[in-house]
Coordinates of C-alpha atoms and ligand atoms in Angstrom, one line a residue:
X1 CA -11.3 8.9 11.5
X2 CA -8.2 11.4 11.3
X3 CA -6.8 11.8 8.0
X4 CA -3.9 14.0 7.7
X5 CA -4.6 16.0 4.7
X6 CA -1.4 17.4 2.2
X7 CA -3.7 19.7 0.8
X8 CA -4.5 21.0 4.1
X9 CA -1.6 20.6 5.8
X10 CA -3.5 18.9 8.9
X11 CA -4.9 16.2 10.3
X12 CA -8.8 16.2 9.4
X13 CA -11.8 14.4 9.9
X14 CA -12.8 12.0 7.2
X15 CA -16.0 12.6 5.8
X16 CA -16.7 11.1 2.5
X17 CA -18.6 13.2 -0.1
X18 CA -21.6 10.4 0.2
X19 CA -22.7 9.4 3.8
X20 CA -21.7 5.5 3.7
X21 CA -19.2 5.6 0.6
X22 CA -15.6 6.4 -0.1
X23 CA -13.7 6.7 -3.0
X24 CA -10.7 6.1 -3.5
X25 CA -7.9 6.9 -6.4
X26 CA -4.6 4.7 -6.2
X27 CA -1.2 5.8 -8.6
X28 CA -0.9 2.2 -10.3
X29 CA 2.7 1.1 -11.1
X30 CA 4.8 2.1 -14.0
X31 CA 5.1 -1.4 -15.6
X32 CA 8.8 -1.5 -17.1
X33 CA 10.1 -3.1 -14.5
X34 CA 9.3 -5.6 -10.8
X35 CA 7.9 -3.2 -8.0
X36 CA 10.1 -2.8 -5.9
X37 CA 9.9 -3.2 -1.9
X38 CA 10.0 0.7 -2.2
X39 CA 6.8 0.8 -3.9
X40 CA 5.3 -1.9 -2.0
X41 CA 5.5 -0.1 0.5
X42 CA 3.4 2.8 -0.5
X43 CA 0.7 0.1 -1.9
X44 CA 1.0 -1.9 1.6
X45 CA -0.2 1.6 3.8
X46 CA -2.7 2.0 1.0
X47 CA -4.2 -1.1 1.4
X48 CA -4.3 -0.7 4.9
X49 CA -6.4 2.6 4.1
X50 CA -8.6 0.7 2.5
X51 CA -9.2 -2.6 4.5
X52 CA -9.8 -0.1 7.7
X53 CA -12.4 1.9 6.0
X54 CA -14.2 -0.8 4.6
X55 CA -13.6 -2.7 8.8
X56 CA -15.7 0.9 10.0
X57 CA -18.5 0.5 7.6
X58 CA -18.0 2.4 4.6
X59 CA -18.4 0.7 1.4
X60 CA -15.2 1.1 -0.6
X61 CA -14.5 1.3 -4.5
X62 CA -10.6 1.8 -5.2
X63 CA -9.6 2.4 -8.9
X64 CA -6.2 1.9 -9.8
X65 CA -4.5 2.2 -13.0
X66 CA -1.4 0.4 -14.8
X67 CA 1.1 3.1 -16.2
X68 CA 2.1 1.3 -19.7
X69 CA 2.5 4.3 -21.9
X70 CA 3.3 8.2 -21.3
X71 CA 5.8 7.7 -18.2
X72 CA 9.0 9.4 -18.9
X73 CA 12.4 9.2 -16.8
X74 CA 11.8 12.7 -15.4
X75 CA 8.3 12.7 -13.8
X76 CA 8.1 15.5 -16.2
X77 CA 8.0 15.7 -20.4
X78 CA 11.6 15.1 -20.4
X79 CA 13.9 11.7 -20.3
X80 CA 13.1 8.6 -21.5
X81 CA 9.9 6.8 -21.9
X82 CA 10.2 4.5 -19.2
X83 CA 8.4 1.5 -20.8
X84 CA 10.4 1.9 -24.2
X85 CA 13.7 1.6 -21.8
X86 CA 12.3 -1.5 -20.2
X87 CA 11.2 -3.4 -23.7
X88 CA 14.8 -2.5 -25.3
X89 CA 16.5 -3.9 -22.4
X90 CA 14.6 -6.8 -22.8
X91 CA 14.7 -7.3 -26.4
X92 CA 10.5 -7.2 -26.2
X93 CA 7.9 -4.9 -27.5
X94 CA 6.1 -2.7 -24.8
X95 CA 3.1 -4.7 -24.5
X96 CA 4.9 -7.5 -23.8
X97 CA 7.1 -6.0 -21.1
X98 CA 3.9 -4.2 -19.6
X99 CA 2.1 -7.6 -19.6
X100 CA 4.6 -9.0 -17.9
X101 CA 5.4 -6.3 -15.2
X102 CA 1.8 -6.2 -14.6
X103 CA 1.4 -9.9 -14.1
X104 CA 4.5 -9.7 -11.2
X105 CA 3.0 -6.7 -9.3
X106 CA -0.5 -8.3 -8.5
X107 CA 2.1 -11.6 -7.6
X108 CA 3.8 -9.4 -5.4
X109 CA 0.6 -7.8 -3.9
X110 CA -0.5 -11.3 -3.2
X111 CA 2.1 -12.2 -1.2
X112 CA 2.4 -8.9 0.7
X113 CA -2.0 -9.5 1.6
X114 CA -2.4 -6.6 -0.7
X115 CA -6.1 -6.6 -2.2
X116 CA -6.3 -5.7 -6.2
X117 CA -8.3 -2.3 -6.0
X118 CA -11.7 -2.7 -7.5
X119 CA -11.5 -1.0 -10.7
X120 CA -7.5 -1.6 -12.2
X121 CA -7.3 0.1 -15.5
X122 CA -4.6 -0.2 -18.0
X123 CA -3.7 3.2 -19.3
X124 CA -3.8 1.8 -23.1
X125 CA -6.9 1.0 -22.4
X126 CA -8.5 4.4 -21.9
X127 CA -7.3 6.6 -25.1
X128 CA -10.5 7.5 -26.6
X129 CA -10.9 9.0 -23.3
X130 CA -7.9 11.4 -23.0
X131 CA -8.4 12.3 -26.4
X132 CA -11.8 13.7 -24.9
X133 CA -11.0 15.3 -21.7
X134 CA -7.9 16.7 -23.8
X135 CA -10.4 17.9 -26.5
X136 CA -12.5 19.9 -23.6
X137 CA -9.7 21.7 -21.7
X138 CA -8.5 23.1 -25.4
X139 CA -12.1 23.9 -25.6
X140 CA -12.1 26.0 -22.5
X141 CA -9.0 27.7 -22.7
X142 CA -6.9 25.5 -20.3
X143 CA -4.7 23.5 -23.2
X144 CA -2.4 24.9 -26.0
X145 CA -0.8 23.5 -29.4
X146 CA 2.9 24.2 -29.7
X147 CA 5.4 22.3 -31.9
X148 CA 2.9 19.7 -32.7
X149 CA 2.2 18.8 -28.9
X150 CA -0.5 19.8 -26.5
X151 CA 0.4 21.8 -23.2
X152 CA -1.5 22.4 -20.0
X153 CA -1.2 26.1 -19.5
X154 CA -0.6 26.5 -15.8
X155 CA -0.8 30.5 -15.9
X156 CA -4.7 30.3 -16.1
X157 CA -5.2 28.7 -13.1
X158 CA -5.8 30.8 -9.5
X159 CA -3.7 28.5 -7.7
X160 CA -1.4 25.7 -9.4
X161 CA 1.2 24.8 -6.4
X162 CA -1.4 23.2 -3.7
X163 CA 0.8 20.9 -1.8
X164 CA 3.7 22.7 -1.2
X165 CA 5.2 26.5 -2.5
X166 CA 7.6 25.5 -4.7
X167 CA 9.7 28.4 -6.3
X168 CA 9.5 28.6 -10.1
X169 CA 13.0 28.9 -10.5
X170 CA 13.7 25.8 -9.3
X171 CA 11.6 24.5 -11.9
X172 CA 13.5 25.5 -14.0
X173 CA 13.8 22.1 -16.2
X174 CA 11.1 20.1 -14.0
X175 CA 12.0 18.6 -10.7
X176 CA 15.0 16.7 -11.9
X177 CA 18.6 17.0 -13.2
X178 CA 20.1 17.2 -16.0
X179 CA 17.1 17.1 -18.2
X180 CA 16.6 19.6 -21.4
X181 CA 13.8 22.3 -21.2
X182 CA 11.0 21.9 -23.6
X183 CA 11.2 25.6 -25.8
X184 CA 7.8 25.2 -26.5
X185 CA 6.0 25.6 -23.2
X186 CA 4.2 29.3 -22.2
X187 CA 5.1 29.1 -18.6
X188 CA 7.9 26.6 -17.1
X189 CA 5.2 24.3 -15.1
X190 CA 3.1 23.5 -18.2
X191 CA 2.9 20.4 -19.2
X192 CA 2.3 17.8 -21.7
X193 CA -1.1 16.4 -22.3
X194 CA -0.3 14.8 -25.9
X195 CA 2.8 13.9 -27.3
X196 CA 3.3 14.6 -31.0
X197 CA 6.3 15.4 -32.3
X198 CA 9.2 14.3 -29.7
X199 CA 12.1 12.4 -29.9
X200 CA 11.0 9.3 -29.5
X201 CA 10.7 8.8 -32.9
X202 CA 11.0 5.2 -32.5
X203 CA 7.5 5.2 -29.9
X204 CA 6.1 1.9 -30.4
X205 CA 2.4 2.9 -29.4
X206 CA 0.9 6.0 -30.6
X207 CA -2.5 6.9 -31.8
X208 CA -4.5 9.0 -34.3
X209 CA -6.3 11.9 -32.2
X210 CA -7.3 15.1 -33.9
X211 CA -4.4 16.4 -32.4
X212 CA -2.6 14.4 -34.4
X213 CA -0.7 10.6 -34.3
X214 CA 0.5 10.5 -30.8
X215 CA 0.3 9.4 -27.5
X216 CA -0.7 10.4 -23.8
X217 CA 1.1 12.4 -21.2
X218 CA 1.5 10.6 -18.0
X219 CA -0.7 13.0 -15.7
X220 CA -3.8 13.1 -18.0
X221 CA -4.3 9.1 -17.4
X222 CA -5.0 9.2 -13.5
X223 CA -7.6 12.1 -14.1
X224 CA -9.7 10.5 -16.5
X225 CA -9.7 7.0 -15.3
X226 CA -10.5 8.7 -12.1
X227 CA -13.1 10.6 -13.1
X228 CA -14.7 7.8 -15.6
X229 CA -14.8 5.5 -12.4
X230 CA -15.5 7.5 -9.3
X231 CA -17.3 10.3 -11.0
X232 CA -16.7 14.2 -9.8
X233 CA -15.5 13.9 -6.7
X234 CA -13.3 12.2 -5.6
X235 CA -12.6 11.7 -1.8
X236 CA -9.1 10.1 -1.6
X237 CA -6.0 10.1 -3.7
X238 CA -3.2 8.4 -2.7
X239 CA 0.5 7.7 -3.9
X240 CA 4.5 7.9 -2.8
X241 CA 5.2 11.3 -1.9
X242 CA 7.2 12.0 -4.8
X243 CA 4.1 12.0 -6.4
X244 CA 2.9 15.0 -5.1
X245 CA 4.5 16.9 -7.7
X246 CA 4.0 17.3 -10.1
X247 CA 1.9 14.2 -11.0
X248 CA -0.8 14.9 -8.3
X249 CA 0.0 18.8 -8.8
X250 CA -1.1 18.1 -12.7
X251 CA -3.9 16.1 -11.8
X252 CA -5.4 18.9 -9.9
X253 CA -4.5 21.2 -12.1
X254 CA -6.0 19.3 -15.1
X255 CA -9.4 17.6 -13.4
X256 CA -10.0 20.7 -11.3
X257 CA -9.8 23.0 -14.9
X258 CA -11.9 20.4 -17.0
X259 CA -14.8 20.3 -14.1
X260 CA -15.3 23.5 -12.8
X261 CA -15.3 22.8 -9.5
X262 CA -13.1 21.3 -6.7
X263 CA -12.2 17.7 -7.2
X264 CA -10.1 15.5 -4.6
X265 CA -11.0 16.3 -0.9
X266 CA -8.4 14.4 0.7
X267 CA -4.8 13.3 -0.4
X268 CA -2.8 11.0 1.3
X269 CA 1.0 10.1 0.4
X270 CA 3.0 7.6 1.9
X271 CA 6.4 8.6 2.8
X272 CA 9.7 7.0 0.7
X273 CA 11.5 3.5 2.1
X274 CA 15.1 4.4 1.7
X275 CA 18.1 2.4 2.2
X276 CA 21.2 3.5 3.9
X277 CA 22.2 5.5 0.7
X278 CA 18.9 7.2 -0.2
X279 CA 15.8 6.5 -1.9
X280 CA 15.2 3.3 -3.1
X281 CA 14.4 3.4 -7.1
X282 CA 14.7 1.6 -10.1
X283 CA 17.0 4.3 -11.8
X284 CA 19.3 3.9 -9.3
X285 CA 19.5 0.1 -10.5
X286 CA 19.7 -1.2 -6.5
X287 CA 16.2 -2.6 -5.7
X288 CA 15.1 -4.9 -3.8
X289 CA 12.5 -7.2 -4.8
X290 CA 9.5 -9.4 -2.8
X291 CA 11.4 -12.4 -5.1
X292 CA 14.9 -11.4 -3.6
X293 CA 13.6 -11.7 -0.6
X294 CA 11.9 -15.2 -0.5
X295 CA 14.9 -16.6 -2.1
X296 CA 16.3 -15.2 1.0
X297 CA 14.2 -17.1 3.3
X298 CA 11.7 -14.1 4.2
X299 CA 8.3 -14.7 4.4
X300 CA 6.8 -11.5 2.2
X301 CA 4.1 -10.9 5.0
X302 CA 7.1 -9.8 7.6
X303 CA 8.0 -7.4 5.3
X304 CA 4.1 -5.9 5.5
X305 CA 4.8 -6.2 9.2
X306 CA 7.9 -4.4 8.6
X307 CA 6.2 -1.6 7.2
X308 CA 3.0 -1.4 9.5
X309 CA 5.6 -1.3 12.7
X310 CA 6.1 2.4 11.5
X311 CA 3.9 5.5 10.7
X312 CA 3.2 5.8 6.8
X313 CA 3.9 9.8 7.5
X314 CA 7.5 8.9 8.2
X315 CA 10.8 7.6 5.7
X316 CA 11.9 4.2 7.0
X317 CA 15.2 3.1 6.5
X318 CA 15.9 -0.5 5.2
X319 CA 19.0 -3.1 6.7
X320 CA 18.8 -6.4 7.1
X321 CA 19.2 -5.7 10.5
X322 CA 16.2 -4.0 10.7
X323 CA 13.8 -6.3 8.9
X324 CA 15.5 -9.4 11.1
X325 CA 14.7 -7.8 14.0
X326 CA 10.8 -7.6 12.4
X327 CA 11.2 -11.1 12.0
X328 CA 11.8 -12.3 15.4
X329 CA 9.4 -9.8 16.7
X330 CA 6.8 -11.5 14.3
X331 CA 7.4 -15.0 14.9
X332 CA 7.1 -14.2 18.5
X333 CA 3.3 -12.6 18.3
X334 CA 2.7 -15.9 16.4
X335 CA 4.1 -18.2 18.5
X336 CA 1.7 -16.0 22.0
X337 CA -1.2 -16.8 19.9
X338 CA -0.4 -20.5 19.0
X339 CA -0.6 -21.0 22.6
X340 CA -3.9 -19.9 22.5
X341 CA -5.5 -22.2 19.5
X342 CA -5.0 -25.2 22.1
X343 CA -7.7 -23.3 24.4
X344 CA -11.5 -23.3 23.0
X345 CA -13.3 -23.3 25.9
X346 CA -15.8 -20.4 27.0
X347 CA -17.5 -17.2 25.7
X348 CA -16.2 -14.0 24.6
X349 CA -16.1 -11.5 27.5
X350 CA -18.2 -8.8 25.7
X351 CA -16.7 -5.9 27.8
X352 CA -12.9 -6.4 27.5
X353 CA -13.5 -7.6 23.8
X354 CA -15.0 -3.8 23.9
X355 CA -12.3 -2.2 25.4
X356 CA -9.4 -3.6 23.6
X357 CA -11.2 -3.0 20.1
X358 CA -11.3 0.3 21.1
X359 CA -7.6 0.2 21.8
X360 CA -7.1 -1.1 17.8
X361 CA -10.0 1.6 16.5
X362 CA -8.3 4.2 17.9
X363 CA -5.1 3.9 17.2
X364 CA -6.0 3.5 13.6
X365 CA -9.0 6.4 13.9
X366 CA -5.4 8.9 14.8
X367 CA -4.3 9.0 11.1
X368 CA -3.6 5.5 10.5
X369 CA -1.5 4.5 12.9
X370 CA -0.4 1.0 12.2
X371 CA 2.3 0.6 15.0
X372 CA 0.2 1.5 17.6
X373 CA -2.3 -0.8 16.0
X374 CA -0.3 -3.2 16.6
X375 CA 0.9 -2.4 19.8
X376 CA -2.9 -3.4 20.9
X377 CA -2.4 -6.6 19.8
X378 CA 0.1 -7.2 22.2
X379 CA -2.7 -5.5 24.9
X380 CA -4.6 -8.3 23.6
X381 CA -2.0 -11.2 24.5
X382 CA -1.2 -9.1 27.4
X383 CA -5.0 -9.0 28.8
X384 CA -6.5 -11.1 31.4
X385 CA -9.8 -12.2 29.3
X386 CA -10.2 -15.9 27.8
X387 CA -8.4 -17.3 24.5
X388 CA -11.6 -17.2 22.6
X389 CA -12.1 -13.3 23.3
X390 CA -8.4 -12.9 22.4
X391 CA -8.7 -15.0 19.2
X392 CA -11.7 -13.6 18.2
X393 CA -10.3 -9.8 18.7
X394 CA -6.9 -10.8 16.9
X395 CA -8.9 -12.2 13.8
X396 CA -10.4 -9.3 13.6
X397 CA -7.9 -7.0 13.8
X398 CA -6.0 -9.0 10.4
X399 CA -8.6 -7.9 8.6
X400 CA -7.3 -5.0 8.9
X401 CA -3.3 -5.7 9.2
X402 CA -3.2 -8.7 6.8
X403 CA -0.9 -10.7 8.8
X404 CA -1.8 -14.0 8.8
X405 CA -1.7 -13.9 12.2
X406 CA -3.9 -16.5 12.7
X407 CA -3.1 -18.6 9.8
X408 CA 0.3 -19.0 10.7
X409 CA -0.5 -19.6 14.4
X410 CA -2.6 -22.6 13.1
X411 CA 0.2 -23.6 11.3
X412 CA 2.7 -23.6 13.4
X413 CA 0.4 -25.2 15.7
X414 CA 0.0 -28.3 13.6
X415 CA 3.8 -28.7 13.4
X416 CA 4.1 -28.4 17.1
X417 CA 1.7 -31.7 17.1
X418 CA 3.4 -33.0 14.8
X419 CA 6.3 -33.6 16.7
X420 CA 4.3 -34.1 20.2
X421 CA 3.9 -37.8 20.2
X422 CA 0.3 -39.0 20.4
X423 CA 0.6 -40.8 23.7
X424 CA 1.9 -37.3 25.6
X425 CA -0.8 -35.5 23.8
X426 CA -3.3 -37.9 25.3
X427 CA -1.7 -37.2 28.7
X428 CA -1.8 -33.7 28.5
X429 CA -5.1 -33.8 27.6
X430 CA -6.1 -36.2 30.5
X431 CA -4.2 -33.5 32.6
X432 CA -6.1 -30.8 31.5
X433 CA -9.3 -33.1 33.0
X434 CA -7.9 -32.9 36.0
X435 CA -7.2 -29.5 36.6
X436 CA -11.0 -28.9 35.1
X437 CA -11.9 -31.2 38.4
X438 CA -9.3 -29.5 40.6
X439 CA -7.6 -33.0 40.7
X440 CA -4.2 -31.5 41.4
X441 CA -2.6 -34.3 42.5
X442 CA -3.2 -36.2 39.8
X443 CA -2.3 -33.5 37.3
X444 CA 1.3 -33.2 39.0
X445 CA 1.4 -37.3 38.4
X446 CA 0.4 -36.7 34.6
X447 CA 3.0 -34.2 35.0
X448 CA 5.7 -36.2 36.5
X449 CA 4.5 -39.1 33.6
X450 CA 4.7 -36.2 30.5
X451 CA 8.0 -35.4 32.1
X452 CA 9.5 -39.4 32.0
X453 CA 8.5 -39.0 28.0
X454 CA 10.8 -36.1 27.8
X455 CA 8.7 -33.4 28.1
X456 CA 7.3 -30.2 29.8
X457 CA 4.2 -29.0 30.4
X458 CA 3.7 -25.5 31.7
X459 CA 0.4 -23.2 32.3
X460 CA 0.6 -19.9 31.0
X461 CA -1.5 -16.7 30.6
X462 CA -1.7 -17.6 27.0
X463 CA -2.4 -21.5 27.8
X464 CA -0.9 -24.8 28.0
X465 CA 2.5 -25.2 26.7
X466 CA 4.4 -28.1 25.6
X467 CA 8.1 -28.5 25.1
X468 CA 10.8 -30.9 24.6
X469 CA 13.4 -30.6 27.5
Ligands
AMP1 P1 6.1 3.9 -10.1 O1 6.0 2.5 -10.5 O2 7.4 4.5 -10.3 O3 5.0 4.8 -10.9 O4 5.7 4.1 -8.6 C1 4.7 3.4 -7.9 C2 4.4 4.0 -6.6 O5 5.5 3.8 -5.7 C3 4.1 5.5 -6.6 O6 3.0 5.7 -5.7 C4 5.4 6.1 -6.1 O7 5.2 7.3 -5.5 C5 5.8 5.0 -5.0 N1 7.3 5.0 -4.7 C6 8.3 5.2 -5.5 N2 9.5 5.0 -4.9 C7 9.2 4.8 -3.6 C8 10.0 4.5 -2.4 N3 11.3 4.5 -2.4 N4 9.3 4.3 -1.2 C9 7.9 4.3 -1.2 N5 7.1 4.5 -2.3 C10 7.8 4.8 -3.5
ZN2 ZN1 -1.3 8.9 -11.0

């Protein structure tokens, strides 16, 4: 498979560090407030990752972790604390607010198809290990003390900008405005590993550590639980792009210092959903949630076709327009392969099921290419093989796309029958005899009899149809 690489710049081969295995490292949500479709998103194309490289062969383990402490407004060591925000808005303390939160993103991811990784660790969780990764990169030279917190030191590394050249001056204060700079760091990119003395005086959760009673940066939190989990290398990391820095820039930075040797081999960042007026995020305070949208009659799962009907490599704007026009394109695929359910009869035709999985396998072998992907499920519909090749090739494929494809076709299917009264259903049966016999005549009379009950029956390519007239 072709990965495109942000570390590389390119698309590459994927070879995992272990013949057989890939790991996998996933940014977990910042739990202070519902995920929004944004975010979803970025952990529907993930998923998708994962689900096609376990459908190849390769056995997976994703680790994800649960941001509840260390996440500040900024991205940086400036702001707010993001979780302290959400529990005073909500008159809660922060473990409430992050049990909570974290309770409605795996309810989302349900309803979007997306699997819980493996491994999902709460940041909280992990301290004792931060304090010791922390305790090692003072050890070797990499981490600093200064007014009461512990910095990264970015000027002792060969190399700390790896995914894009970003110009220190626009660093200036971090990657954001309007935030203060912090006096205390060496270099502008350093960053905070522990958290002393700051202003959040009021911090709910802190910790002893021989660095003092504190708590974690946001950046140190990924590393270790990566490391603890998926050991010393790592072959993929994913997350939004505005990840890239400088969380995933720190990460590097950080692992990369603390284990003397390369770490993460491929990175892979989804690309932002914006609306009309930018970026979707929660700061903003306009966000749309999987909740708005079933109260607005959306099944979630259109949404996750939504996203797959364009490349993870590109923004996608959201309308209403837009994701309407994914709904009627959905309910049509469903509705093709309803038509097909009614139709059990023969083998599967070993050589077109072979070419039109290669059709799917490709598209998603050239960087993940989900639109593409399911582009070939149309070439499936489209094709001249039997409904049980067809079925069997589009069940596959789900596995992969999570689209209850099937599911709903079933579905649907048993409320067409619903409303098909029993004694046409018996006629278009007995039709079906006679066609099998080549008894045309009598399957224009059955026909002609359907037709007297108020309804039409119809051969197509995808099978018999029945409708009211
Ligand atoms: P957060 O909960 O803020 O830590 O973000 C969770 C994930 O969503 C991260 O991987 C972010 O990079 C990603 N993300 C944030 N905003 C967007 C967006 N508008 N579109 C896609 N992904 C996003
Ligand atoms: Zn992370």
């Amino acid at each position: 498979m072709q990965l495109y690489n942000s570390l590389s710049h390119k698309k590459e081969e994927f070879v995992p560090h272990e013949a057989g295995k890939a790991s996998i490292y996933t940014c977990g949500p910042t739990v202070y407030h519902y995920a929004h479709i944004g975010n979803l998103r970025t952990y529907i194309m993930e998923d998708v990752l994962e689900k096609y490289l376990r459908f190849t062969g390769l056995d997976v383990k994703r680790v994800m972790n649960i941001t509840d402490v260390g996440h500040l407004t900024s991205d940086g060591d400036t702001g707010d604390d993001k979780m302290l925000k959400g529990a005073k808005r909500e008159h809660k303390t922060v473990m409430e607010i992050a049990q909570f939160y974290t309770d409605a993103f795996f309810s989302d991811c349900k309803k979007l198809n997306i699997k819980t990784p493996d491994v999902v660790v709460p940041a909280t969780s992990y301290i004792d290990e931060f304090i010791r990764v922390i305790e090692v990169l003072i050890e070797k030279g990499y981490a600093y003390e200064a007014g009461g917190n512990i910095y990264f030191d970015t000027s002792k590394l060969d190399k700390y900008y790896v995914f894009n050249d970003f110009k220190e001056e626009d660093l200036a204060v971090g990657v954001r405005e309007g935030v203060e700079e912090d006096e205390n760091k060496r270099n502008k990119a350093d960053f905070v590993l522990w958290f002393t003395k700051s202003k959040f005086d009021s911090q709910e959760l802190k910790w002893d550590s021989p660095f003092g009673v504190g708590y974690p940066g946001w950046h140190i939190e990924c590393s270790c639980i990566s490391m603890k989990n998926l050991g010393e290398y790592l072959d993929i990391h994913c997350g939004g792009i505005d990840n890239a820095f400088p969380h995933h820039t720190n990460e590097i930075a950080q692992s990369e210092a603390y284990l003397g040797h390369e770490w993460c081999n491929y990175w892979f960042h989804v690309h932002h959903l914006n609306t009309n007026s930018g970026k979707m995020s929660k700061s903003k305070g306009e966000f749309l949630t999987v909740s708005l949208l079933e109260e607005k009659g959306y099944n979630p799962v259109v949404y996750r076709y939504f996203c797959l009907l364009s490349h993870y490599r590109k923004s996608l704007v959201f309308d209403w327009d837009n994701l309407n026009n994914a709904v009627t394109s959905y309910n049509k695929l469903v509705e093709k392969i309803t038509l097909l359910l009614s139709d059990k009869s023969g083998e599967i035709e070993k050589s077109e099921y072979e070419r039109l999985m290669k059709n799917f396998t490709d598209a998603l072998d050239n960087d993940l290419n989900t639109s593409l992907a399911i582009t070939s499920v149309y070439d499936v519909l489209k094709s001249k093989t039997n409904a049980v090749t067809k079925l069997s090739l589009i069940s596959e494929f789900d596995k992969v796309l999570g689209l209850d494809l099937i599911a709903n076709a079933e579905k649907s299917a048993e409320e067409d029958n619903e409303e098909i009264p029993s004694e046409v259903a018996e006629l278009v049966e007995q039709r079906k005899n006679a066609r099998k016999e080549k008894n045309f005549a009598l399957a224009d009379e059955i026909r002609n009899k359907i037709a007297e009950l108020g309804y039409e029956v119809k051969e197509t390519r995808q099978g018999t149809e029945i409708k009211k007239i």
